[in-house]
């Protein structure tokens, strides 16, 4: 822990925004935008796992992709090891990119069906022109396959010959082959059966302790997030509503949305005494987000002020951030 | 034992594929008690959906084949019914909700048209009566602005809202049995909580019996009176919900319970895993289908398939709980 504190951040993201043009009625002149990510800031330390959780459509994937500039952010600042990542181009961009990788949810869609497993895993090495000889590249790929638990004899097979869990291992091998410092894991276990999910989660944790990369781990599953993360960020409609160290967040969830999310998980235990907070209604449209606090239309604690005034994301103690006019700790503090 | 509304006996549903015969449902027996919820759990491909489609008479034949068994519903064998007779039972007496409501709603008709069609199928109503009943149904499943939604098309609704419409349609005719196949798997947890609450409320109000299929043991814990665990087309454990969660007996059930991360886990520890993966039908191991993944397997497990037999007040398919286990002592 202390070691982490004394280090410089690996990544600093400041006021990141990503807007998509929304389809507007053909008579309306006004252009409207989907505010997929709206003013997100965080830092990530080396070797740290930041869990990102929230309902589908809240902007998790857009955030993860914007941070890697796989899609161009609308505005904001991204500092990677202190360098301004937004301003990099050409060879510099390529070099920094090689230190950042992404793993996708759907191992089926994200692997090129016409390439062999060996070619898929070698691709990042070839793009970076890492090795001049084929043999060296091959040795490296084989090593990566062994590390993720894929038998190297599958080198010349095609992705469709593999199960979901094995395809996810191929995706992971591809992501680690350049020994990156940062991997964005976008719902990497969401499409897997629970028995395979636990195998992949263990693998990701093992790789982190042996190779030392940081993860931005995106999931809609709070139990998975709790297992894997050091710190957790809760998103709602493109905004961060709460962020804290994992143990703090789970023992003291302060935003009503976080509380509702936690209470809604069905726990595998009988006659749970837990009181469920059942949110009413659906997620509002990010093209037309509610005024004031973006959560007020579904919030069980909302007061008048919530529909008019936007609560700031503020530190309510020890690096626990919460954006709510009435969150438990804010009240005590005032 | 309460009154049984459904009794499935030795059901065998097979698929003829290029790679050979897939025994998707391989000699499955169970029953659903009146007013109770039976949870069916297991990983993908273990035969949960095909079991329910067999009950509904919706298995595509060919490539499918009902190779044997009986499905006794209210005293009669559904497998002996004609297509016409099944049409009268489906929707009226047995209704089903699927995982992806978009595939079961017709995109070119309004919600109202589809819900009134479901109503008119079984009752004669005037147009005006049907509209009123339809809107009433939408209100019952808590769709806000029901009058407005009634005239909208499926794509104008969110996933959670569409699932509510499916539930409304399924409940139109007060079915005696409601089969839910992963009804919340595609939904966010907050919406899942709304839907599960709704199903539970409706069950209490109408006394409908429910078959709840899911891969999520959390959902099972919340809704099921009884639980059936399937693996590779077979029932491996069948017990009450309380029994299963107090002590899973089959090594597969135990593995399932232990491999999911839990909120109160010590998460500095590695997750426990079930090694390997579900065998495909053309690669079935000899003996117990779970034996290549089972931490407790002995020689006997590799030789023969254990029977589903009573042990400690429930049904388990595992040699551990048989006389032979002691004798095989390793
Ligand atoms: N390429 C795109 N064009 C337009 N809208 C998009 C695009 N990608 C995402 N969105 C919208 O941005 C919002 C956030 O999406 P996403 O980041 O995928 O959320 P999550 O990953 O949390 O489910 C959603 O409303 C989604 O519809
Ligand atoms: N149309 C089909 N043709 C061949 N095999 C099928 C077909 N439908 C299902 N199966 C097989 O039946 C088995 C059980 O499937 P299913 O009941 O859908 O599993 P579950 O619902 O438990 O995930 C699977 O192994 C699947 O491959
Ligand atoms: S029969 Fe043997 S292999 Fe099968 S579950 Fe029981 S102990 Fe394991
Ligand atoms: Mg996403
Ligand atoms: Mg299924």
XYZ file of C-alpha atoms and ligand atoms in Angstrom:
728
model
C 0.000 0.000 0.000
C 2.596 2.506 1.127
C 4.717 1.614 -1.813
C 1.823 2.499 -4.074
C 1.249 5.818 -2.376
C 4.798 6.960 -2.890
C 4.775 6.207 -6.606
C 3.742 8.558 -9.369
C 0.386 7.785 -10.964
C 0.391 5.686 -14.111
C -2.625 7.432 -15.502
C -4.391 10.680 -14.710
C -7.691 11.377 -16.379
C -9.184 14.826 -15.982
C -12.636 16.010 -17.031
C -12.951 13.398 -19.737
C -16.008 13.859 -21.948
C -17.286 11.953 -24.928
C -20.376 13.099 -26.798
C -21.989 11.245 -29.662
C -24.262 13.062 -32.066
C -27.823 11.874 -31.422
C -30.335 11.231 -34.141
C -32.623 14.217 -34.054
C -36.031 14.650 -35.643
C -35.523 15.710 -39.242
C -37.387 18.946 -38.762
C -35.434 20.083 -35.749
C -32.473 22.295 -36.529
C -30.939 21.801 -33.150
C -28.175 19.257 -32.865
C -28.442 17.071 -29.806
C -25.777 14.909 -28.236
C -25.627 11.752 -26.218
C -23.453 12.568 -23.251
C -21.955 9.110 -22.955
C -19.128 10.226 -20.659
C -19.571 13.536 -18.930
C -16.743 14.943 -16.861
C -14.974 11.863 -15.527
C -11.753 12.281 -13.557
C -9.616 9.702 -11.789
C -6.058 8.574 -11.260
C -4.681 5.074 -11.537
C -1.518 3.909 -9.818
C 0.832 1.307 -11.270
C -0.300 -2.244 -10.381
C -3.646 -0.944 -9.223
C -7.047 -2.265 -10.275
C -9.774 0.318 -10.642
C -13.169 -1.345 -10.883
C -15.812 0.493 -12.901
C -19.404 -0.491 -12.265
C -22.816 0.735 -13.362
C -25.852 -0.283 -15.393
C -25.570 -0.865 -19.125
C -25.483 2.366 -21.072
C -23.907 4.375 -18.264
C -20.757 4.955 -20.313
C -18.298 2.355 -18.992
C -17.114 1.089 -22.376
C -16.999 4.569 -23.872
C -14.889 5.703 -20.926
C -12.507 2.742 -21.261
C -12.099 3.223 -24.993
C -11.668 6.996 -24.719
C -8.908 6.560 -22.178
C -6.996 4.458 -24.717
C -8.017 6.849 -27.512
C -9.553 3.953 -29.403
C -12.290 6.524 -29.800
C -11.364 10.172 -29.739
C -12.506 11.918 -26.541
C -14.509 15.111 -27.058
C -12.503 16.908 -24.395
C -10.444 16.334 -21.300
C -6.911 15.541 -20.332
C -5.172 12.160 -20.184
C -1.726 11.983 -18.655
C 0.077 8.683 -19.069
C 3.242 8.465 -16.965
C 3.106 12.231 -16.862
C 2.983 12.706 -20.651
C 0.054 14.341 -22.359
C -1.415 11.331 -24.140
C -3.981 13.423 -26.020
C -1.222 15.296 -27.856
C 0.823 12.281 -28.945
C 0.863 11.199 -32.562
C 2.822 9.032 -34.969
C 5.628 6.931 -33.558
C 5.231 8.338 -30.032
C 1.568 7.428 -29.969
C 2.346 3.943 -31.240
C 5.000 3.411 -28.607
C 2.731 4.473 -25.736
C -0.170 2.506 -27.204
C 1.923 -0.641 -27.003
C 1.892 -0.248 -23.234
C -1.900 -0.144 -23.159
C -4.143 -3.019 -24.133
C -7.800 -3.936 -23.999
C -9.713 -7.169 -23.440
C -13.301 -7.323 -24.633
C -16.406 -8.998 -23.308
C -17.173 -10.990 -26.362
C -14.256 -13.221 -27.218
C -16.231 -14.393 -30.256
C -16.581 -11.013 -31.884
C -13.175 -9.643 -30.991
C -10.998 -12.323 -32.572
C -10.457 -12.405 -36.328
C -11.966 -15.734 -37.444
C -9.567 -16.041 -40.384
C -6.413 -15.843 -38.309
C -4.865 -18.713 -36.382
C -4.414 -18.423 -32.649
C -0.700 -17.902 -33.184
C -1.274 -15.095 -35.690
C -3.821 -13.409 -33.430
C -1.468 -13.350 -30.469
C 1.523 -12.341 -32.629
C -0.292 -9.411 -34.228
C 0.569 -6.782 -31.587
C 4.229 -7.890 -31.765
C 4.201 -7.505 -35.534
C 2.468 -4.121 -35.450
C 5.112 -2.890 -33.039
C 7.840 -4.578 -35.113
C 9.079 -6.012 -31.868
C 11.172 -8.843 -33.249
C 12.898 -9.129 -36.570
C 12.855 -12.901 -36.778
C 9.833 -15.152 -37.046
C 11.359 -17.579 -34.564
C 11.709 -14.952 -31.877
C 8.110 -13.850 -32.367
C 6.949 -17.435 -32.236
C 8.861 -18.139 -29.031
C 7.280 -15.123 -27.459
C 3.787 -16.131 -28.509
C 4.281 -19.644 -27.199
C 5.396 -18.216 -23.879
C 2.288 -16.029 -23.696
C 0.100 -19.038 -24.483
C 1.684 -21.016 -21.686
C 1.244 -18.151 -19.234
C -2.520 -17.964 -19.863
C -2.952 -21.726 -19.778
C -3.392 -22.434 -23.491
C -1.652 -25.471 -24.837
C 0.910 -24.267 -27.457
C -0.123 -27.140 -29.699
C -3.180 -24.991 -30.543
C -0.896 -22.452 -32.246
C -2.260 -23.197 -35.709
C -5.921 -23.637 -34.758
C -8.706 -21.124 -35.471
C -10.771 -19.325 -32.820
C -14.062 -21.071 -33.694
C -12.549 -24.340 -32.524
C -12.424 -23.042 -28.956
C -14.900 -22.622 -26.107
C -15.785 -19.195 -24.705
C -13.364 -19.493 -21.818
C -10.507 -20.545 -24.082
C -11.248 -17.727 -26.513
C -11.055 -15.314 -23.617
C -7.635 -16.784 -22.811
C -6.592 -16.095 -26.422
C -7.733 -12.479 -25.982
C -5.766 -12.238 -22.743
C -2.623 -13.741 -24.304
C -2.860 -11.168 -27.068
C -3.244 -8.374 -24.509
C -0.226 -9.389 -22.423
C 2.185 -10.318 -25.185
C 3.702 -6.818 -25.239
C 3.912 -6.771 -21.445
C 1.742 -3.667 -21.107
C 1.483 -1.444 -18.036
C -2.256 -0.952 -18.405
C -5.051 -3.218 -19.544
C -8.644 -2.068 -19.893
C -10.752 -5.146 -19.222
C -14.211 -4.450 -20.621
C -16.595 -7.000 -19.088
C -14.095 -9.810 -19.691
C -16.069 -12.436 -17.780
C -19.644 -11.326 -18.393
C -20.290 -13.802 -21.198
C -18.755 -16.764 -19.390
C -20.296 -19.446 -17.225
C -19.521 -19.063 -13.532
C -17.069 -21.969 -13.435
C -15.083 -20.447 -16.310
C -15.504 -16.944 -14.896
C -13.660 -17.934 -11.741
C -10.827 -19.473 -13.766
C -10.401 -16.279 -15.797
C -10.595 -13.992 -12.745
C -7.864 -16.011 -11.044
C -5.760 -15.832 -14.190
C -6.102 -12.042 -14.387
C -5.098 -11.711 -10.748
C -2.121 -14.047 -11.178
C -0.927 -12.160 -14.253
C -1.144 -8.901 -12.377
C 0.986 -10.143 -9.527
C 3.609 -11.621 -11.833
C 3.698 -8.897 -14.513
C 2.617 -5.872 -12.516
C 0.185 -4.169 -14.871
C -2.683 -1.938 -13.779
C -6.258 -2.780 -14.719
C -9.282 -0.688 -15.435
C -11.782 -3.459 -14.853
C -15.260 -2.788 -16.189
C -18.191 -4.909 -15.075
C -21.848 -4.587 -14.233
C -21.407 -7.329 -11.625
C -20.636 -5.870 -8.202
C -19.508 -9.176 -6.709
C -16.925 -9.572 -9.460
C -15.865 -5.938 -9.032
C -15.433 -6.439 -5.318
C -13.308 -9.503 -5.849
C -10.875 -7.981 -8.321
C -10.590 -4.268 -7.509
C -8.458 -2.116 -5.239
C -10.588 0.922 -5.835
C -14.072 1.201 -7.289
C -15.777 3.856 -9.371
C -19.563 3.820 -9.673
C -20.953 5.402 -12.839
C -24.437 6.615 -13.633
C -25.413 8.290 -16.913
C -21.878 9.182 -17.867
C -21.000 10.570 -14.441
C -18.984 9.260 -11.527
C -21.368 9.225 -8.562
C -19.079 7.531 -6.068
C -15.466 6.389 -5.896
C -13.513 4.906 -3.011
C -11.159 2.180 -1.904
C -12.946 -1.094 -2.290
C -13.184 -1.955 1.402
C -14.481 1.531 2.166
C -17.024 1.491 -0.640
C -18.440 -1.887 0.269
C -18.557 -1.279 4.002
C -19.855 2.253 3.674
C -21.676 2.800 0.384
C -22.759 6.425 0.525
C -24.461 7.319 -2.716
C -28.101 6.178 -2.875
C -27.410 4.681 -6.299
C -24.522 2.587 -4.969
C -26.715 1.485 -2.081
C -29.478 0.460 -4.465
C -27.077 -1.409 -6.745
C -25.623 -3.312 -3.821
C -28.965 -4.216 -2.377
C -30.276 -5.419 -5.733
C -27.715 -8.199 -6.214
C -29.414 -11.502 -5.546
C -27.204 -13.243 -3.002
C -26.758 -16.991 -3.061
C -28.070 -17.389 0.477
C -31.473 -18.278 1.853
C -33.756 -16.016 3.849
C -31.420 -13.075 3.538
C -32.471 -10.364 5.992
C -31.157 -7.716 3.677
C -33.620 -4.995 2.778
C -33.797 -4.440 -0.945
C -33.953 -0.984 -2.368
C -35.935 -1.392 -5.548
C -35.341 1.542 -7.862
C -38.324 2.686 -9.837
C -38.224 3.134 -13.572
C -35.458 2.854 -16.128
C -32.256 4.676 -16.857
C -33.112 8.097 -18.379
C -31.785 8.876 -21.843
C -28.225 10.212 -21.881
C -29.305 12.498 -24.749
C -31.586 14.293 -22.349
C -30.232 13.773 -18.833
C -32.240 14.998 -15.835
C -31.509 18.429 -14.414
C -29.732 18.865 -11.088
C -28.580 15.513 -9.794
C -28.692 13.096 -12.737
C -30.003 10.377 -10.389
C -32.896 12.360 -8.882
C -35.614 10.831 -11.084
C -35.009 7.395 -9.554
C -33.639 8.354 -6.159
C -35.462 7.349 -3.000
C -33.823 10.154 -1.041
C -34.412 13.000 -3.467
C -35.504 16.388 -2.120
C -36.354 19.567 -3.953
C -32.771 20.730 -4.253
C -31.849 17.551 -6.139
C -33.805 18.497 -9.249
C -32.313 21.975 -9.436
C -28.786 21.799 -8.145
C -26.074 19.448 -9.300
C -24.209 17.849 -6.383
C -20.455 17.983 -6.690
C -18.278 14.893 -6.478
C -16.477 15.664 -3.252
C -14.148 13.930 -0.865
C -16.197 12.881 2.142
C -13.131 11.580 3.955
C -9.974 9.649 3.156
C -10.329 9.614 -0.596
C -13.958 8.493 -0.557
C -15.735 10.572 -3.191
C -19.489 10.909 -3.419
C -21.796 13.142 -5.459
C -24.994 13.489 -3.443
C -26.594 16.348 -1.527
C -27.662 13.983 1.219
C -25.126 11.199 1.434
C -24.649 9.917 4.968
C -21.188 11.262 5.553
C -21.776 14.697 4.028
C -24.621 15.196 6.461
C -22.566 14.304 9.491
C -19.800 16.596 8.324
C -22.057 19.612 7.974
C -45.911 -33.474 -0.675
C -48.444 -31.127 -2.173
C -50.479 -31.692 -5.298
C -48.381 -32.014 -8.441
C -49.276 -29.836 -11.365
C -46.568 -31.175 -13.626
C -44.741 -34.457 -13.620
C -41.948 -35.131 -16.076
C -40.908 -38.772 -16.255
C -37.803 -40.095 -17.990
C -37.867 -37.362 -20.608
C -35.377 -37.854 -23.410
C -34.949 -35.106 -25.974
C -32.254 -35.768 -28.523
C -30.829 -33.845 -31.478
C -29.545 -35.469 -34.607
C -26.557 -33.443 -35.719
C -23.790 -33.882 -38.262
C -21.429 -34.687 -35.445
C -23.739 -37.371 -34.056
C -26.527 -37.758 -31.542
C -26.769 -35.059 -28.867
C -28.647 -36.253 -25.793
C -29.641 -32.731 -24.739
C -32.146 -33.998 -22.162
C -31.105 -37.436 -21.079
C -33.659 -39.228 -18.925
C -34.870 -36.326 -16.802
C -37.595 -36.729 -14.183
C -39.022 -34.132 -11.842
C -42.268 -32.587 -10.725
C -43.632 -29.146 -9.930
C -45.981 -28.718 -7.009
C -49.048 -26.568 -7.209
C -48.340 -22.976 -6.203
C -44.633 -23.615 -5.783
C -41.550 -22.464 -7.665
C -39.075 -24.998 -8.986
C -35.689 -23.505 -9.779
C -33.592 -25.189 -12.459
C -29.932 -24.282 -12.418
C -26.842 -25.305 -14.364
C -24.313 -23.856 -16.790
C -25.046 -23.215 -20.442
C -25.676 -26.243 -22.584
C -26.788 -28.493 -19.743
C -30.317 -28.869 -21.116
C -32.407 -26.346 -19.172
C -34.020 -24.658 -22.169
C -34.610 -27.870 -24.084
C -36.355 -29.309 -21.014
C -38.766 -26.382 -20.962
C -39.248 -26.319 -24.727
C -40.088 -30.036 -24.551
C -42.842 -29.278 -22.040
C -44.203 -26.541 -24.290
C -44.052 -28.815 -27.331
C -41.766 -26.303 -29.025
C -38.732 -28.457 -29.804
C -37.962 -28.304 -33.491
C -38.444 -31.795 -34.926
C -36.217 -32.630 -36.793
C -33.346 -32.146 -35.899
C -34.874 -32.748 -32.471
C -36.639 -35.881 -31.342
C -38.565 -36.730 -28.213
C -37.006 -40.131 -27.749
C -38.983 -41.141 -24.714
C -40.719 -40.250 -21.496
C -43.944 -38.682 -20.312
C -44.944 -35.131 -19.455
C -47.986 -35.356 -17.227
C -49.755 -32.032 -16.859
C -52.982 -31.947 -14.852
C -53.237 -35.692 -15.258
C -52.666 -35.929 -19.004
C -49.578 -36.730 -21.066
C -48.669 -33.678 -23.153
C -46.512 -35.802 -25.417
C -49.672 -37.553 -26.619
C -51.458 -34.322 -27.546
C -52.013 -33.198 -31.107
C -50.602 -29.881 -32.312
C -54.131 -28.411 -32.113
C -54.564 -29.534 -28.545
C -51.142 -28.152 -27.607
C -52.071 -24.814 -29.157
C -54.962 -24.604 -26.701
C -52.745 -25.457 -23.741
C -49.894 -23.119 -24.654
C -50.591 -19.613 -23.510
C -53.799 -20.639 -21.767
C -52.634 -23.201 -19.222
C -48.887 -23.102 -19.587
C -47.140 -19.860 -20.482
C -43.487 -19.185 -21.058
C -41.233 -16.134 -20.767
C -37.929 -16.136 -22.614
C -34.618 -14.450 -21.962
C -34.777 -12.091 -24.910
C -38.228 -10.543 -25.123
C -37.371 -8.824 -28.409
C -37.295 -12.133 -30.230
C -40.723 -13.097 -28.963
C -42.395 -9.744 -29.596
C -43.317 -8.941 -33.167
C -41.643 -5.665 -34.165
C -44.338 -4.633 -36.671
C -47.277 -4.731 -34.262
C -47.967 -2.431 -31.335
C -47.783 -3.699 -27.780
C -51.567 -3.321 -27.637
C -52.194 -5.377 -30.756
C -50.048 -8.203 -29.401
C -51.525 -8.192 -25.950
C -55.115 -8.126 -27.223
C -54.311 -10.916 -29.637
C -53.153 -13.002 -26.709
C -56.365 -12.148 -24.844
C -58.674 -12.843 -27.787
C -57.047 -16.215 -28.353
C -58.804 -17.562 -25.309
C -61.715 -15.242 -24.639
C -64.272 -13.464 -26.745
C -64.110 -9.774 -26.030
C -65.223 -6.691 -27.920
C -62.465 -4.435 -29.186
C -63.161 -1.948 -26.438
C -63.162 -4.601 -23.713
C -59.915 -6.025 -25.040
C -58.273 -2.605 -24.959
C -59.401 -2.036 -21.404
C -58.214 -5.474 -20.292
C -54.897 -4.997 -22.096
C -54.231 -1.670 -20.419
C -55.225 -3.208 -17.112
C -52.642 -5.959 -17.674
C -49.932 -3.402 -18.472
C -50.786 -1.589 -15.267
C -50.644 -4.828 -13.327
C -47.039 -5.359 -14.433
C -46.374 -1.742 -13.455
C -45.733 -0.218 -16.829
C -45.897 3.540 -16.365
C -48.151 5.469 -18.786
C -49.860 2.205 -19.746
C -52.386 3.929 -22.048
C -49.577 5.487 -24.060
C -47.383 2.361 -24.098
C -50.342 0.323 -25.338
C -50.072 2.018 -28.734
C -46.273 1.910 -29.003
C -44.036 -0.568 -30.801
C -41.616 -2.946 -29.026
C -38.507 -1.020 -30.104
C -39.800 2.063 -28.289
C -39.552 0.218 -24.987
C -36.505 -0.541 -22.843
C -35.407 -4.140 -22.210
C -36.966 -4.196 -18.741
C -40.214 -2.764 -20.086
C -40.366 -5.361 -22.860
C -39.880 -8.127 -20.316
C -42.845 -6.693 -18.377
C -44.946 -6.814 -21.532
C -43.953 -10.463 -21.975
C -44.997 -11.186 -18.412
C -48.302 -9.378 -18.960
C -48.952 -11.456 -22.075
C -47.964 -14.654 -20.311
C -50.358 -13.899 -17.474
C -53.277 -12.790 -19.687
C -55.086 -16.045 -19.245
C -54.118 -16.954 -15.708
C -51.896 -19.885 -16.642
C -51.570 -22.723 -14.138
C -47.877 -23.021 -14.900
C -45.487 -20.229 -15.813
C -42.108 -21.239 -17.247
C -39.484 -18.499 -17.033
C -36.313 -19.215 -19.014
C -33.597 -16.831 -17.780
C -36.108 -13.954 -17.620
C -33.635 -11.497 -16.109
C -30.309 -12.628 -17.557
C -30.196 -9.849 -20.156
C -31.254 -7.177 -17.655
C -29.358 -4.968 -15.233
C -29.530 -5.891 -11.555
C -31.773 -2.963 -10.667
C -34.252 -3.998 -13.357
C -33.810 -7.665 -12.443
C -34.850 -6.819 -8.891
C -38.014 -5.155 -10.214
C -38.897 -8.146 -12.402
C -38.245 -10.769 -9.702
C -40.375 -8.800 -7.259
C -43.106 -8.624 -9.862
C -43.036 -12.376 -10.558
C -43.141 -13.109 -6.827
C -46.077 -10.736 -6.273
C -48.044 -12.158 -9.165
C -47.358 -15.679 -8.002
C -48.744 -14.865 -4.584
C -51.786 -13.164 -6.045
C -52.705 -15.808 -8.621
C -51.283 -19.011 -7.128
C -49.552 -19.872 -10.385
C -46.849 -22.527 -10.234
C -43.503 -21.423 -11.633
C -40.516 -23.092 -13.238
C -37.615 -20.645 -12.952
C -34.651 -21.458 -15.156
C -31.447 -19.557 -14.486
C -27.719 -19.985 -14.219
C -27.684 -17.544 -11.290
C -27.723 -19.185 -7.868
C -28.576 -15.784 -6.359
C -31.845 -15.695 -8.288
C -32.532 -19.297 -7.256
C -31.967 -18.449 -3.585
C -34.527 -15.680 -3.796
C -37.360 -17.371 -5.611
C -37.161 -21.161 -5.545
C -38.972 -23.503 -3.157
C -37.264 -26.491 -4.740
C -34.090 -26.655 -6.773
C -32.999 -28.993 -9.509
C -29.373 -28.897 -10.668
C -28.622 -30.139 -14.176
C -25.316 -31.176 -15.693
C -24.778 -32.497 -19.217
C -28.438 -33.307 -19.821
C -29.024 -35.011 -16.491
C -30.360 -34.103 -13.076
C -27.501 -34.353 -10.607
C -29.225 -32.997 -7.511
C -32.810 -32.207 -6.560
C -33.586 -30.786 -3.147
C -35.449 -28.052 -1.342
C -34.006 -24.565 -1.592
C -33.142 -24.621 2.089
C -31.303 -27.926 1.766
C -29.264 -26.836 -1.258
C -28.098 -23.601 0.304
C -27.457 -25.123 3.677
C -25.371 -27.901 2.206
C -24.912 -28.674 -1.464
C -24.281 -32.425 -1.734
C -23.302 -33.093 -5.338
C -19.700 -32.040 -6.031
C -20.948 -30.037 -9.044
C -23.477 -28.102 -6.960
C -20.776 -27.529 -4.393
C -18.402 -26.296 -7.094
C -21.034 -23.919 -8.476
C -21.685 -22.465 -5.033
C -18.039 -21.959 -4.245
C -16.761 -20.515 -7.517
C -18.938 -17.401 -7.520
C -17.392 -14.366 -5.853
C -19.512 -13.251 -2.919
C -19.814 -9.872 -1.282
C -18.646 -11.198 2.077
C -15.700 -13.177 0.699
C -12.164 -12.627 1.805
C -11.103 -11.363 -1.585
C -7.403 -11.582 -0.986
C -7.937 -15.294 -1.597
C -8.089 -16.895 -5.009
C -11.533 -17.968 -6.094
C -12.137 -21.645 -5.944
C -12.696 -23.051 -9.399
C -14.217 -26.017 -11.151
C -11.361 -27.225 -13.312
C -11.892 -27.861 -17.011
C -15.188 -27.365 -18.746
C -18.520 -28.947 -19.601
C -17.943 -31.867 -21.996
C -19.544 -31.619 -25.414
C -21.928 -34.384 -26.399
C -19.440 -36.035 -28.755
C -16.831 -36.092 -26.042
C -18.795 -37.480 -23.075
C -16.588 -39.205 -20.564
C -17.334 -42.758 -19.550
C -18.961 -43.085 -16.143
C -20.123 -39.994 -14.267
C -20.294 -37.052 -16.697
C -18.776 -34.780 -14.060
C -15.877 -37.055 -13.207
C -13.120 -35.342 -15.277
C -13.814 -32.131 -13.322
C -14.623 -33.672 -9.971
C -12.092 -33.226 -7.175
C -13.414 -36.316 -5.418
C -13.650 -38.767 -8.302
C -12.560 -42.341 -7.718
C -12.066 -45.275 -10.065
C -15.703 -46.309 -9.776
C -16.777 -42.863 -11.104
C -14.907 -43.496 -14.345
C -16.593 -46.825 -14.881
C -20.308 -46.266 -14.457
C -22.851 -43.441 -14.345
C -24.233 -43.174 -10.800
C -28.028 -43.302 -10.388
C -30.101 -40.379 -9.136
C -30.852 -41.779 -5.697
C -32.200 -40.635 -2.381
C -29.646 -39.498 0.156
C -30.277 -37.536 3.334
C -33.806 -36.563 2.321
C -33.018 -35.410 -1.214
C -32.036 -36.812 -4.603
C -28.367 -36.907 -5.614
C -26.536 -38.540 -8.491
C -23.137 -39.292 -6.995
C -21.318 -42.380 -5.763
C -20.177 -40.532 -2.652
C -23.531 -41.210 -1.079
C -23.776 -44.884 -1.933
C -22.766 -48.116 -0.291
C -20.259 -48.706 -3.074
C -18.264 -45.619 -2.106
C -17.327 -47.091 1.233
C -16.426 -50.354 -0.426
C -14.356 -48.659 -3.127
C -12.409 -46.938 -0.328
C -9.355 -45.224 -1.793
N -20.751 4.916 -31.321
C -21.789 5.412 -30.646
N -22.672 6.257 -31.217
C -23.710 6.771 -30.537
N -23.977 6.483 -29.246
C -23.146 5.650 -28.613
C -22.013 5.057 -29.259
N -21.377 4.249 -28.363
C -22.082 4.339 -27.220
N -23.139 5.171 -27.351
C -24.104 5.541 -26.318
O -23.381 6.028 -25.212
C -23.948 5.576 -23.995
C -22.914 4.818 -23.192
O -22.632 3.589 -23.838
P -21.541 2.547 -23.331
O -20.278 3.269 -23.084
O -21.509 1.420 -24.286
O -22.141 2.083 -21.937
P -21.801 0.795 -21.052
O -20.511 0.225 -21.526
O -21.761 1.312 -19.659
O -22.952 -0.148 -21.240
C -25.161 4.768 -24.371
O -26.302 5.578 -24.301
C -24.873 4.351 -25.778
O -26.069 4.148 -26.482
N -31.252 -27.212 -32.597
C -30.301 -27.923 -31.979
N -29.507 -28.769 -32.668
C -28.550 -29.488 -32.043
N -28.286 -29.433 -30.728
C -29.043 -28.601 -29.994
C -30.073 -27.805 -30.572
N -30.645 -27.082 -29.587
C -29.977 -27.403 -28.457
N -29.031 -28.317 -28.688
C -28.103 -28.888 -27.708
O -28.795 -29.227 -26.554
C -28.011 -29.003 -25.400
C -28.814 -28.324 -24.341
O -29.125 -27.018 -24.758
P -30.017 -26.029 -23.871
O -31.171 -26.741 -23.304
O -30.288 -24.847 -24.737
O -29.007 -25.636 -22.709
P -29.213 -24.546 -21.564
O -30.552 -23.893 -21.726
O -29.061 -25.299 -20.285
O -28.085 -23.585 -21.760
C -26.799 -28.210 -25.840
O -25.669 -29.006 -25.726
C -27.088 -27.852 -27.269
O -25.924 -27.941 -28.050
S -19.898 -39.684 -8.922
Fe -17.746 -39.428 -8.575
S -17.071 -38.084 -10.194
Fe -19.267 -37.987 -10.135
S -19.655 -36.280 -8.826
Fe -19.702 -38.034 -7.492
S -17.618 -38.211 -6.734
Fe -17.549 -36.820 -8.452
Mg -20.120 -1.781 -22.210
Mg -30.989 -21.851 -22.087
